[in-house]
mmCIF file with all atom_site columns, C-alpha atoms in Angstrom:
data_model
loop_
_atom_site.group_PDB
_atom_site.id
_atom_site.type_symbol
_atom_site.label_atom_id
_atom_site.label_alt_id
_atom_site.label_comp_id
_atom_site.label_asym_id
_atom_site.label_entity_id
_atom_site.label_seq_id
_atom_site.pdbx_PDB_ins_code
_atom_site.Cartn_x
_atom_site.Cartn_y
_atom_site.Cartn_z
_atom_site.occupancy
_atom_site.B_iso_or_equiv
_atom_site.pdbx_formal_charge
_atom_site.auth_seq_id
_atom_site.auth_comp_id
_atom_site.auth_asym_id
_atom_site.auth_atom_id
_atom_site.pdbx_PDB_model_num
ATOM 1   C CA . MET F 1 1   ? -7.633  6.394   -24.775 1.00 45.00 ? 5   MET F CA 1
ATOM 2   C CA . HIS F 1 2   ? -4.166  7.823   -24.275 1.00 52.00 ? 6   HIS F CA 1
ATOM 3   C CA . VAL F 1 3   ? -1.847  4.941   -22.865 1.00 60.00 ? 7   VAL F CA 1
ATOM 4   C CA . ASP F 1 4   ? 1.158   6.711   -21.350 1.00 78.00 ? 8   ASP F CA 1
ATOM 5   C CA . SER F 1 5   ? 4.813   5.361   -21.180 1.00 77.00 ? 9   SER F CA 1
ATOM 6   C CA . TRP F 1 6   ? 4.479   3.891   -17.842 1.00 73.00 ? 10  TRP F CA 1
ATOM 7   C CA . ALA F 1 7   ? 1.397   1.708   -18.824 1.00 72.00 ? 11  ALA F CA 1
ATOM 8   C CA . LEU F 1 8   ? 3.179   0.226   -21.841 1.00 75.00 ? 12  LEU F CA 1
ATOM 9   C CA . LYS F 1 9   ? 6.171   -0.437  -19.448 1.00 73.00 ? 13  LYS F CA 1
ATOM 10  C CA . ALA F 1 10  ? 3.781   -2.376  -17.236 1.00 73.00 ? 14  ALA F CA 1
ATOM 11  C CA . LYS F 1 11  ? 2.526   -4.032  -20.008 1.00 77.00 ? 15  LYS F CA 1
ATOM 12  C CA . LYS F 1 12  ? 5.890   -5.060  -21.417 1.00 76.00 ? 16  LYS F CA 1
ATOM 13  C CA . PHE F 1 13  ? 7.021   -6.379  -18.105 1.00 77.00 ? 17  PHE F CA 1
ATOM 14  C CA . GLY F 1 14  ? 3.806   -8.376  -17.720 1.00 71.00 ? 18  GLY F CA 1
ATOM 15  C CA . TYR F 1 15  ? 2.594   -6.310  -14.757 1.00 78.00 ? 19  TYR F CA 1
ATOM 16  C CA . ARG F 1 16  ? -1.058  -5.420  -14.135 1.00 72.00 ? 20  ARG F CA 1
ATOM 17  C CA . THR F 1 17  ? -0.940  -1.454  -13.430 1.00 81.00 ? 21  THR F CA 1
ATOM 18  C CA . ARG F 1 18  ? 1.459   1.227   -13.982 1.00 80.00 ? 22  ARG F CA 1
ATOM 19  C CA . ALA F 1 19  ? 1.418   1.458   -10.024 1.00 86.00 ? 23  ALA F CA 1
ATOM 20  C CA . VAL F 1 20  ? 4.036   -1.183  -9.685  1.00 87.00 ? 24  VAL F CA 1
ATOM 21  C CA . PHE F 1 21  ? 6.342   1.310   -10.628 1.00 88.00 ? 25  PHE F CA 1
ATOM 22  C CA . LYS F 1 22  ? 5.286   3.694   -7.873  1.00 92.00 ? 26  LYS F CA 1
ATOM 23  C CA . LEU F 1 23  ? 5.943   0.756   -5.103  1.00 95.00 ? 27  LEU F CA 1
ATOM 24  C CA . ASP F 1 24  ? 9.248   -0.068  -6.933  1.00 93.00 ? 28  ASP F CA 1
ATOM 25  C CA . GLU F 1 25  ? 10.941  3.232   -6.538  1.00 94.00 ? 29  GLU F CA 1
ATOM 26  C CA . ILE F 1 26  ? 9.823   3.675   -2.674  1.00 96.00 ? 30  ILE F CA 1
ATOM 27  C CA . ILE F 1 27  ? 10.829  0.094   -2.042  1.00 96.00 ? 31  ILE F CA 1
ATOM 28  C CA . GLN F 1 28  ? 14.264  0.748   -4.295  1.00 95.00 ? 32  GLN F CA 1
ATOM 29  C CA . LYS F 1 29  ? 14.618  3.641   -1.789  1.00 95.00 ? 33  LYS F CA 1
ATOM 30  C CA . THR F 1 30  ? 13.777  2.176   1.355   1.00 95.00 ? 34  THR F CA 1
ATOM 31  C CA . LYS F 1 31  ? 15.292  -1.240  0.858   1.00 94.00 ? 35  LYS F CA 1
ATOM 32  C CA . VAL F 1 32  ? 12.060  -2.823  2.730   1.00 93.00 ? 36  VAL F CA 1
ATOM 33  C CA . LEU F 1 33  ? 11.441  -5.679  0.897   1.00 91.00 ? 37  LEU F CA 1
ATOM 34  C CA . LYS F 1 34  ? 15.008  -7.521  1.692   1.00 87.00 ? 38  LYS F CA 1
ATOM 35  C CA . LYS F 1 35  ? 13.731  -8.611  5.002   1.00 85.00 ? 39  LYS F CA 1
ATOM 36  C CA . SER F 1 36  ? 9.952   -8.853  4.351   1.00 93.00 ? 40  SER F CA 1
ATOM 37  C CA . LYS F 1 37  ? 8.949   -12.435 5.185   1.00 96.00 ? 41  LYS F CA 1
ATOM 38  C CA . TYR F 1 38  ? 5.120   -11.269 5.930   1.00 98.00 ? 42  TYR F CA 1
ATOM 39  C CA . VAL F 1 39  ? 3.646   -8.884  3.424   1.00 98.00 ? 43  VAL F CA 1
ATOM 40  C CA . LEU F 1 40  ? -0.011  -7.506  3.995   1.00 98.00 ? 44  LEU F CA 1
ATOM 41  C CA . ASP F 1 41  ? -1.587  -5.579  0.936   1.00 98.00 ? 45  ASP F CA 1
ATOM 42  C CA . ILE F 1 42  ? -4.312  -3.758  1.928   1.00 98.00 ? 46  ILE F CA 1
ATOM 43  C CA . GLY F 1 43  ? -6.595  -2.649  -1.108  1.00 96.00 ? 47  GLY F CA 1
ATOM 44  C CA . SER F 1 44  ? -5.134  -4.873  -3.601  1.00 96.00 ? 48  SER F CA 1
ATOM 45  C CA . ALA F 1 45  ? -7.399  -5.181  -6.272  1.00 96.00 ? 49  ALA F CA 1
ATOM 46  C CA . PRO F 1 46  ? -6.410  -5.290  -9.362  1.00 94.00 ? 50  PRO F CA 1
ATOM 47  C CA . GLY F 1 47  ? -3.261  -7.128  -7.634  1.00 95.00 ? 51  GLY F CA 1
ATOM 48  C CA . GLY F 1 48  ? -0.428  -5.262  -9.282  1.00 95.00 ? 52  GLY F CA 1
ATOM 49  C CA . TRP F 1 49  ? 1.404   -4.779  -6.114  1.00 96.00 ? 53  TRP F CA 1
ATOM 50  C CA . SER F 1 50  ? 0.969   -8.298  -4.634  1.00 97.00 ? 54  SER F CA 1
ATOM 51  C CA . GLN F 1 51  ? 1.997   -9.476  -8.120  1.00 96.00 ? 55  GLN F CA 1
ATOM 52  C CA . TYR F 1 52  ? 5.451   -7.194  -7.739  1.00 95.00 ? 56  TYR F CA 1
ATOM 53  C CA . ILE F 1 53  ? 6.019   -8.224  -4.333  1.00 96.00 ? 57  ILE F CA 1
ATOM 54  C CA . LYS F 1 54  ? 5.947   -12.104 -5.395  1.00 95.00 ? 58  LYS F CA 1
ATOM 55  C CA . GLN F 1 55  ? 8.180   -11.538 -8.343  1.00 93.00 ? 59  GLN F CA 1
ATOM 56  C CA . LYS F 1 56  ? 10.847  -9.408  -6.509  1.00 93.00 ? 60  LYS F CA 1
ATOM 57  C CA . SER F 1 57  ? 10.714  -11.543 -3.038  1.00 95.00 ? 61  SER F CA 1
ATOM 58  C CA . LYS F 1 58  ? 9.697   -15.076 -3.682  1.00 93.00 ? 62  LYS F CA 1
ATOM 59  C CA . LYS F 1 59  ? 10.359  -15.944 -0.267  1.00 94.00 ? 63  LYS F CA 1
ATOM 60  C CA . SER F 1 60  ? 7.747   -13.500 1.280   1.00 96.00 ? 64  SER F CA 1
ATOM 61  C CA . GLU F 1 61  ? 4.325   -14.700 1.957   1.00 97.00 ? 65  GLU F CA 1
ATOM 62  C CA . VAL F 1 62  ? 1.944   -12.148 0.954   1.00 98.00 ? 66  VAL F CA 1
ATOM 63  C CA . TYR F 1 63  ? -1.683  -11.589 1.992   1.00 98.00 ? 67  TYR F CA 1
ATOM 64  C CA . ALA F 1 64  ? -3.964  -9.408  0.035   1.00 98.00 ? 68  ALA F CA 1
ATOM 65  C CA . LEU F 1 65  ? -7.636  -8.165  1.051   1.00 98.00 ? 69  LEU F CA 1
ATOM 66  C CA . ASP F 1 66  ? -9.943  -5.958  -1.304  1.00 97.00 ? 70  ASP F CA 1
ATOM 67  C CA . ILE F 1 67  ? -13.512 -5.410  -1.240  1.00 96.00 ? 71  ILE F CA 1
ATOM 68  C CA . LEU F 1 68  ? -13.353 -5.651  -4.800  1.00 96.00 ? 72  LEU F CA 1
ATOM 69  C CA . ASP F 1 69  ? -12.554 -9.020  -6.555  1.00 96.00 ? 73  ASP F CA 1
ATOM 70  C CA . MET F 1 70  ? -9.276  -9.862  -7.779  1.00 96.00 ? 74  MET F CA 1
ATOM 71  C CA . GLU F 1 71  ? -7.623  -12.341 -10.007 1.00 95.00 ? 75  GLU F CA 1
ATOM 72  C CA . LEU F 1 72  ? -5.554  -14.700 -8.212  1.00 94.00 ? 76  LEU F CA 1
ATOM 73  C CA . VAL F 1 73  ? -1.667  -13.938 -8.469  1.00 95.00 ? 77  VAL F CA 1
ATOM 74  C CA . GLU F 1 74  ? 0.316   -17.083 -7.701  1.00 95.00 ? 78  GLU F CA 1
ATOM 75  C CA . GLY F 1 75  ? 1.513   -17.275 -4.464  1.00 95.00 ? 79  GLY F CA 1
ATOM 76  C CA . VAL F 1 76  ? -0.881  -14.641 -2.886  1.00 97.00 ? 80  VAL F CA 1
ATOM 77  C CA . ASN F 1 77  ? -3.348  -15.475 -0.476  1.00 98.00 ? 81  ASN F CA 1
ATOM 78  C CA . PHE F 1 78  ? -6.265  -13.205 -1.385  1.00 98.00 ? 82  PHE F CA 1
ATOM 79  C CA . TYR F 1 79  ? -9.367  -12.315 0.497   1.00 98.00 ? 83  TYR F CA 1
ATOM 80  C CA . GLN F 1 80  ? -12.349 -10.556 -1.033  1.00 98.00 ? 84  GLN F CA 1
ATOM 81  C CA . GLU F 1 81  ? -13.083 -8.895  2.485   1.00 97.00 ? 85  GLU F CA 1
ATOM 82  C CA . SER F 1 82  ? -13.219 -5.245  3.702   1.00 97.00 ? 86  SER F CA 1
ATOM 83  C CA . ILE F 1 83  ? -10.278 -3.901  5.831   1.00 97.00 ? 87  ILE F CA 1
ATOM 84  C CA . GLU F 1 84  ? -12.824 -3.237  8.540   1.00 97.00 ? 88  GLU F CA 1
ATOM 85  C CA . ASN F 1 85  ? -13.331 -6.966  8.696   1.00 98.00 ? 89  ASN F CA 1
ATOM 86  C CA . ILE F 1 86  ? -9.446  -7.799  8.895   1.00 98.00 ? 90  ILE F CA 1
ATOM 87  C CA . ASP F 1 87  ? -9.703  -9.517  12.120  1.00 98.00 ? 91  ASP F CA 1
ATOM 88  C CA . SER F 1 88  ? -12.123 -12.037 11.018  1.00 98.00 ? 92  SER F CA 1
ATOM 89  C CA . ILE F 1 89  ? -9.392  -13.555 8.480   1.00 98.00 ? 93  ILE F CA 1
ATOM 90  C CA . ASP F 1 90  ? -7.874  -15.972 10.684  1.00 98.00 ? 94  ASP F CA 1
ATOM 91  C CA . SER F 1 91  ? -4.648  -16.470 8.588   1.00 98.00 ? 95  SER F CA 1
ATOM 92  C CA . ILE F 1 92  ? -3.957  -12.693 8.971   1.00 98.00 ? 96  ILE F CA 1
ATOM 93  C CA . PHE F 1 93  ? -5.313  -12.509 12.149  1.00 98.00 ? 97  PHE F CA 1
ATOM 94  C CA . ALA F 1 94  ? -2.905  -15.216 13.268  1.00 98.00 ? 98  ALA F CA 1
ATOM 95  C CA . LEU F 1 95  ? -0.180  -13.251 12.035  1.00 98.00 ? 99  LEU F CA 1
ATOM 96  C CA . MET F 1 96  ? -0.914  -9.972  13.813  1.00 98.00 ? 100 MET F CA 1
ATOM 97  C CA . GLY F 1 97  ? 2.502   -8.150  15.044  1.00 98.00 ? 101 GLY F CA 1
ATOM 98  C CA . SER F 1 98  ? 4.070   -10.304 12.486  1.00 98.00 ? 102 SER F CA 1
ATOM 99  C CA . PHE F 1 99  ? 4.288   -8.501  9.480   1.00 98.00 ? 103 PHE F CA 1
ATOM 100 C CA . ASN F 1 100 ? 7.301   -6.959  8.108   1.00 97.00 ? 104 ASN F CA 1
ATOM 101 C CA . LEU F 1 101 ? 5.678   -4.645  5.424   1.00 98.00 ? 105 LEU F CA 1
ATOM 102 C CA . VAL F 1 102 ? 1.984   -3.539  5.003   1.00 98.00 ? 106 VAL F CA 1
ATOM 103 C CA . ILE F 1 103 ? 1.618   -1.945  1.514   1.00 98.00 ? 107 ILE F CA 1
ATOM 104 C CA . SER F 1 104 ? -1.728  0.293   0.956   1.00 98.00 ? 108 SER F CA 1
ATOM 105 C CA . ASP F 1 105 ? -2.952  1.419   -2.604  1.00 94.00 ? 109 ASP F CA 1
ATOM 106 C CA . ILE F 1 106 ? -6.206  2.007   -1.264  1.00 94.00 ? 110 ILE F CA 1
ATOM 107 C CA . ALA F 1 107 ? -8.875  5.001   -2.097  1.00 91.00 ? 111 ALA F CA 1
ATOM 108 C CA . PRO F 1 108 ? -12.171 5.636   -1.521  1.00 92.00 ? 112 PRO F CA 1
ATOM 109 C CA . ASN F 1 109 ? -14.745 6.155   -4.424  1.00 90.00 ? 113 ASN F CA 1
ATOM 110 C CA . LEU F 1 110 ? -14.674 9.753   -5.080  1.00 88.00 ? 114 LEU F CA 1
ATOM 111 C CA . THR F 1 111 ? -17.437 12.213  -5.667  1.00 93.00 ? 115 THR F CA 1
ATOM 112 C CA . GLY F 1 112 ? -16.044 15.232  -7.347  1.00 91.00 ? 116 GLY F CA 1
ATOM 113 C CA . ILE F 1 113 ? -16.927 17.163  -4.101  1.00 94.00 ? 117 ILE F CA 1
ATOM 114 C CA . ASN F 1 114 ? -13.701 18.087  -2.345  1.00 91.00 ? 118 ASN F CA 1
ATOM 115 C CA . ALA F 1 115 ? -14.841 18.483  0.766   1.00 94.00 ? 119 ALA F CA 1
ATOM 116 C CA . ILE F 1 116 ? -16.515 14.956  0.872   1.00 95.00 ? 120 ILE F CA 1
ATOM 117 C CA . ASP F 1 117 ? -13.813 13.271  -0.888  1.00 93.00 ? 121 ASP F CA 1
ATOM 118 C CA . THR F 1 118 ? -10.962 14.749  1.378   1.00 94.00 ? 122 THR F CA 1
ATOM 119 C CA . GLU F 1 119 ? -12.891 13.726  4.619   1.00 95.00 ? 123 GLU F CA 1
ATOM 120 C CA . ASN F 1 120 ? -13.388 10.342  2.814   1.00 95.00 ? 124 ASN F CA 1
ATOM 121 C CA . ILE F 1 121 ? -9.761  9.955   2.079   1.00 95.00 ? 125 ILE F CA 1
ATOM 122 C CA . TYR F 1 122 ? -8.846  10.856  5.352   1.00 97.00 ? 126 TYR F CA 1
ATOM 123 C CA . GLU F 1 123 ? -10.970 8.477   7.328   1.00 97.00 ? 127 GLU F CA 1
ATOM 124 C CA . LEU F 1 124 ? -9.747  5.633   5.115   1.00 97.00 ? 128 LEU F CA 1
ATOM 125 C CA . ASN F 1 125 ? -5.914  6.661   5.422   1.00 97.00 ? 129 ASN F CA 1
ATOM 126 C CA . VAL F 1 126 ? -6.681  6.708   9.227   1.00 98.00 ? 130 VAL F CA 1
ATOM 127 C CA . LEU F 1 127 ? -8.135  3.166   9.317   1.00 98.00 ? 131 LEU F CA 1
ATOM 128 C CA . THR F 1 128 ? -5.420  1.835   7.239   1.00 98.00 ? 132 THR F CA 1
ATOM 129 C CA . LEU F 1 129 ? -2.876  3.468   9.424   1.00 98.00 ? 133 LEU F CA 1
ATOM 130 C CA . LYS F 1 130 ? -4.572  1.945   12.345  1.00 97.00 ? 134 LYS F CA 1
ATOM 131 C CA . VAL F 1 131 ? -4.833  -1.478  10.933  1.00 98.00 ? 135 VAL F CA 1
ATOM 132 C CA . ALA F 1 132 ? -0.975  -1.440  9.829   1.00 98.00 ? 136 ALA F CA 1
ATOM 133 C CA . ALA F 1 133 ? -0.009  -0.308  13.274  1.00 97.00 ? 137 ALA F CA 1
ATOM 134 C CA . ARG F 1 134 ? -1.484  -3.386  14.729  1.00 97.00 ? 138 ARG F CA 1
ATOM 135 C CA . TYR F 1 135 ? -0.315  -5.971  12.239  1.00 98.00 ? 139 TYR F CA 1
ATOM 136 C CA . LEU F 1 136 ? 3.073   -4.643  11.929  1.00 98.00 ? 140 LEU F CA 1
ATOM 137 C CA . ASP F 1 137 ? 6.188   -6.068  13.522  1.00 97.00 ? 141 ASP F CA 1
ATOM 138 C CA . LYS F 1 138 ? 7.254   -3.496  16.024  1.00 95.00 ? 142 LYS F CA 1
ATOM 139 C CA . CYS F 1 139 ? 10.754  -3.685  15.618  1.00 94.00 ? 143 CYS F CA 1
ATOM 140 C CA . HIS F 1 140 ? 11.393  -3.936  11.766  1.00 91.00 ? 144 HIS F CA 1
ATOM 141 C CA . GLY F 1 141 ? 8.029   -3.349  10.324  1.00 97.00 ? 145 GLY F CA 1
ATOM 142 C CA . SER F 1 142 ? 7.275   -0.711  7.380   1.00 97.00 ? 146 SER F CA 1
ATOM 143 C CA . PHE F 1 143 ? 4.120   0.634   5.765   1.00 98.00 ? 147 PHE F CA 1
ATOM 144 C CA . ILE F 1 144 ? 3.829   2.274   2.441   1.00 98.00 ? 148 ILE F CA 1
ATOM 145 C CA . MET F 1 145 ? 0.261   4.126   2.001   1.00 98.00 ? 149 MET F CA 1
ATOM 146 C CA . LYS F 1 146 ? -1.219  6.239   -0.916  1.00 96.00 ? 150 LYS F CA 1
ATOM 147 C CA . THR F 1 147 ? -2.769  9.286   0.069   1.00 96.00 ? 151 THR F CA 1
ATOM 148 C CA . PHE F 1 148 ? -3.637  12.769  -1.681  1.00 93.00 ? 152 PHE F CA 1
ATOM 149 C CA . GLN F 1 149 ? -2.350  16.151  -1.494  1.00 92.00 ? 153 GLN F CA 1
ATOM 150 C CA . ASN F 1 150 ? -5.197  17.952  0.374   1.00 93.00 ? 154 ASN F CA 1
ATOM 151 C CA . SER F 1 151 ? -5.976  19.719  3.493   1.00 93.00 ? 155 SER F CA 1
ATOM 152 C CA . MET F 1 152 ? -5.649  16.421  6.011   1.00 95.00 ? 156 MET F CA 1
ATOM 153 C CA . LEU F 1 153 ? -2.598  15.840  4.698   1.00 95.00 ? 157 LEU F CA 1
ATOM 154 C CA . LYS F 1 154 ? -0.513  17.457  7.534   1.00 96.00 ? 158 LYS F CA 1
ATOM 155 C CA . SER F 1 155 ? -2.888  15.918  10.322  1.00 96.00 ? 159 SER F CA 1
ATOM 156 C CA . LEU F 1 156 ? -2.451  12.361  8.656   1.00 97.00 ? 160 LEU F CA 1
ATOM 157 C CA . ARG F 1 157 ? 1.238   12.848  8.611   1.00 97.00 ? 161 ARG F CA 1
ATOM 158 C CA . LYS F 1 158 ? 1.411   13.682  12.297  1.00 97.00 ? 162 LYS F CA 1
ATOM 159 C CA . LYS F 1 159 ? -0.781  10.695  12.913  1.00 97.00 ? 163 LYS F CA 1
ATOM 160 C CA . MET F 1 160 ? 2.064   8.453   11.450  1.00 97.00 ? 164 MET F CA 1
ATOM 161 C CA . GLU F 1 161 ? 4.687   10.609  13.369  1.00 96.00 ? 165 GLU F CA 1
ATOM 162 C CA . LEU F 1 162 ? 2.836   9.028   16.747  1.00 96.00 ? 166 LEU F CA 1
ATOM 163 C CA . SER F 1 163 ? 3.411   5.795   14.878  1.00 94.00 ? 167 SER F CA 1
ATOM 164 C CA . PHE F 1 164 ? 6.586   5.390   13.202  1.00 97.00 ? 168 PHE F CA 1
ATOM 165 C CA . LYS F 1 165 ? 10.256  6.504   14.309  1.00 96.00 ? 169 LYS F CA 1
ATOM 166 C CA . ILE F 1 166 ? 10.730  7.209   10.439  1.00 97.00 ? 170 ILE F CA 1
ATOM 167 C CA . VAL F 1 167 ? 8.372   8.931   8.273   1.00 98.00 ? 171 VAL F CA 1
ATOM 168 C CA . GLN F 1 168 ? 8.735   10.160  4.644   1.00 97.00 ? 172 GLN F CA 1
ATOM 169 C CA . THR F 1 169 ? 6.800   11.483  1.666   1.00 96.00 ? 173 THR F CA 1
ATOM 170 C CA . PHE F 1 170 ? 7.281   9.914   -1.678  1.00 96.00 ? 174 PHE F CA 1
ATOM 171 C CA . LYS F 1 171 ? 5.858   11.511  -5.182  1.00 93.00 ? 175 LYS F CA 1
ATOM 172 C CA . PRO F 1 172 ? 6.762   8.691   -7.589  1.00 90.00 ? 176 PRO F CA 1
ATOM 173 C CA . ALA F 1 173 ? 8.013   9.842   -11.027 1.00 84.00 ? 177 ALA F CA 1
ATOM 174 C CA . ALA F 1 174 ? 5.031   7.142   -12.220 1.00 83.00 ? 178 ALA F CA 1
ATOM 175 C CA . SER F 1 175 ? 2.508   9.164   -10.635 1.00 81.00 ? 179 SER F CA 1
ATOM 176 C CA . LYS F 1 176 ? 1.000   11.244  -13.202 1.00 76.00 ? 180 LYS F CA 1
ATOM 177 C CA . LYS F 1 177 ? 2.097   15.361  -12.971 1.00 77.00 ? 181 LYS F CA 1
ATOM 178 C CA . GLN F 1 178 ? -1.508  16.229  -12.551 1.00 76.00 ? 182 GLN F CA 1
ATOM 179 C CA . SER F 1 179 ? -2.664  13.694  -9.908  1.00 81.00 ? 183 SER F CA 1
ATOM 180 C CA . GLY F 1 180 ? -2.817  14.874  -6.162  1.00 85.00 ? 184 GLY F CA 1
ATOM 181 C CA . GLU F 1 181 ? -1.416  11.376  -5.005  1.00 92.00 ? 185 GLU F CA 1
ATOM 182 C CA . ILE F 1 182 ? 1.716   10.709  -2.757  1.00 95.00 ? 186 ILE F CA 1
ATOM 183 C CA . TYR F 1 183 ? 3.063   8.267   -0.793  1.00 96.00 ? 187 TYR F CA 1
ATOM 184 C CA . LEU F 1 184 ? 3.634   8.089   2.814   1.00 98.00 ? 188 LEU F CA 1
ATOM 185 C CA . TYR F 1 185 ? 6.263   5.607   4.015   1.00 98.00 ? 189 TYR F CA 1
ATOM 186 C CA . GLY F 1 186 ? 6.687   4.816   7.795   1.00 97.00 ? 190 GLY F CA 1
ATOM 187 C CA . ALA F 1 187 ? 9.309   2.540   9.496   1.00 97.00 ? 191 ALA F CA 1
ATOM 188 C CA . TYR F 1 188 ? 9.651   1.421   12.900  1.00 94.00 ? 192 TYR F CA 1
ATOM 189 C CA . LYS F 1 189 ? 13.863  0.874   12.793  1.00 74.00 ? 193 LYS F CA 1
#
């Protein structure tokens, strides 16, 4: 198995995944972590992003959910639950409208059939956007979401522009060149 330099770097620094460097680049450019008391991590397994947030912002309260199990991260409130059922998690529901940062590295299982994968990615991204819009602080909230370069990207970005004052697209250096993944950032400020 080929291990790239980002995976080796993640291992060296004790991170669970190379994806932390994608999040790190976006956070460094947007400075969103400085005032993030409450952070919601949607699609959190295996836990690399939650781990990163807790290491970089020890005072942040991190709430993470995923349908997959996730090895516990110290200081992170993890719930093995589907995004569709987020309102049933009392501790998260009680903070609706209070999250300063919502992050999402969620992706559906891919079938290899482009039309189906594109639609599934889009539907999951739209659901994630709707959840973020409900749970974020409308004055100072920010949102970072993984998506993919495909025929629905323009439509997804337009939906984000209807919700946020600032919308930016990122292709972090830690993303594999051949990967179609990109990240959308939205902020109310």
